[in-house]
Amino acid sequence: SGAMLFAALYIVFGSSLLAAYSSLNVIALSLFAFFGGAFATMIVYRLSTSNGRTDTSIMLLAGIAIGAIAGAFTGLLTG
């Protein structure tokens, strides 16, 4: 979900910045998607960890919530 959101952000806003360099567009899109997925994973992990302990049920619910939020923002970008 984070990868999808960051890839959509790049397609909508960033691809015009590198329009002259078509080979960089493919690399930049992949990098944006990778770092978006890593960022979403980091947020889910941080939300589910407190006092050095990770609660798996909170991790599951946080992952669902972050996925829904990222999907909503992606829908706003594509709509």
Short mmCIF file of C-alpha atoms in Angstrom, two decimals:
data_model
loop_
_atom_site.label_atom_id
_atom_site.label_comp_id
_atom_site.label_asym_id
_atom_site.label_seq_id
_atom_site.Cartn_x
_atom_site.Cartn_y
_atom_site.Cartn_z
CA SER A 1 0.00 0.00 0.00
CA GLY A 2 2.83 2.40 0.79
CA ALA A 3 4.59 1.38 -2.41
CA MET A 4 1.41 1.99 -4.39
CA LEU A 5 0.92 5.44 -2.84
CA PHE A 6 4.49 6.59 -3.40
CA ALA A 7 4.51 5.25 -6.97
CA ALA A 8 1.26 7.13 -7.65
CA LEU A 9 2.75 10.28 -6.10
CA TYR A 10 5.74 9.98 -8.39
CA ILE A 11 3.61 9.36 -11.48
CA VAL A 12 1.35 12.32 -10.75
CA PHE A 13 3.90 14.85 -9.49
CA GLY A 14 7.45 13.67 -10.13
CA SER A 15 7.52 12.21 -13.62
CA SER A 16 7.36 15.65 -15.22
CA LEU A 17 10.57 16.62 -13.42
CA LEU A 18 12.52 13.88 -15.19
CA ALA A 19 10.66 13.93 -18.50
CA ALA A 20 13.83 14.47 -20.54
CA TYR A 21 15.50 11.44 -18.99
CA SER A 22 13.25 8.48 -19.75
CA SER A 23 15.64 5.89 -18.32
CA LEU A 24 15.70 7.73 -14.99
CA ASN A 25 11.90 7.61 -14.82
CA VAL A 26 11.93 3.82 -14.53
CA ILE A 27 14.61 3.86 -11.83
CA ALA A 28 12.99 6.71 -9.92
CA LEU A 29 9.58 5.03 -10.00
CA SER A 30 11.07 1.83 -8.59
CA LEU A 31 12.94 3.75 -5.90
CA PHE A 32 9.84 5.70 -4.88
CA ALA A 33 7.83 2.47 -4.65
CA PHE A 34 10.54 0.75 -2.61
CA PHE A 35 10.94 3.60 -0.14
CA GLY A 36 7.17 3.99 0.13
CA GLY A 37 6.82 0.35 1.09
CA ALA A 38 9.67 0.66 3.59
CA PHE A 39 8.10 3.81 5.05
CA ALA A 40 4.70 2.12 5.47
CA THR A 41 6.37 -0.88 7.11
CA MET A 42 8.23 1.41 9.50
CA ILE A 43 5.01 3.21 10.45
CA VAL A 44 3.20 -0.08 11.11
CA TYR A 45 6.08 -1.35 13.23
CA ARG A 46 6.32 1.88 15.23
CA LEU A 47 2.57 1.90 15.88
CA SER A 48 2.63 -1.67 17.16
CA THR A 49 5.68 -1.36 19.44
CA SER A 50 5.56 0.14 22.90
CA ASN A 51 7.98 -0.28 25.80
CA GLY A 52 10.17 -2.52 23.65
CA ARG A 53 7.40 -5.07 23.03
CA THR A 54 5.61 -5.64 19.75
CA ASP A 55 1.97 -6.69 19.91
CA THR A 56 1.04 -8.74 16.84
CA SER A 57 -2.67 -7.97 17.02
CA ILE A 58 -1.97 -4.23 17.03
CA MET A 59 0.50 -4.76 14.19
CA LEU A 60 -2.21 -6.48 12.15
CA LEU A 61 -4.74 -3.73 12.81
CA ALA A 62 -2.17 -0.98 12.16
CA GLY A 63 -1.26 -2.62 8.85
CA ILE A 64 -4.90 -2.72 7.81
CA ALA A 65 -5.36 0.93 8.81
CA ILE A 66 -2.23 2.13 7.00
CA GLY A 67 -3.27 0.14 3.92
CA ALA A 68 -6.71 1.75 3.96
CA ILE A 69 -5.28 5.24 4.38
CA ALA A 70 -2.74 4.73 1.60
CA GLY A 71 -5.46 3.32 -0.65
CA ALA A 72 -7.67 6.34 0.04
CA PHE A 73 -4.91 8.80 -0.84
CA THR A 74 -4.07 6.82 -3.98
CA GLY A 75 -7.73 7.01 -4.95
CA LEU A 76 -7.65 10.77 -4.50
CA LEU A 77 -4.63 10.99 -6.79
CA THR A 78 -6.17 8.88 -9.53
CA GLY A 79 -9.70 10.24 -9.36
#
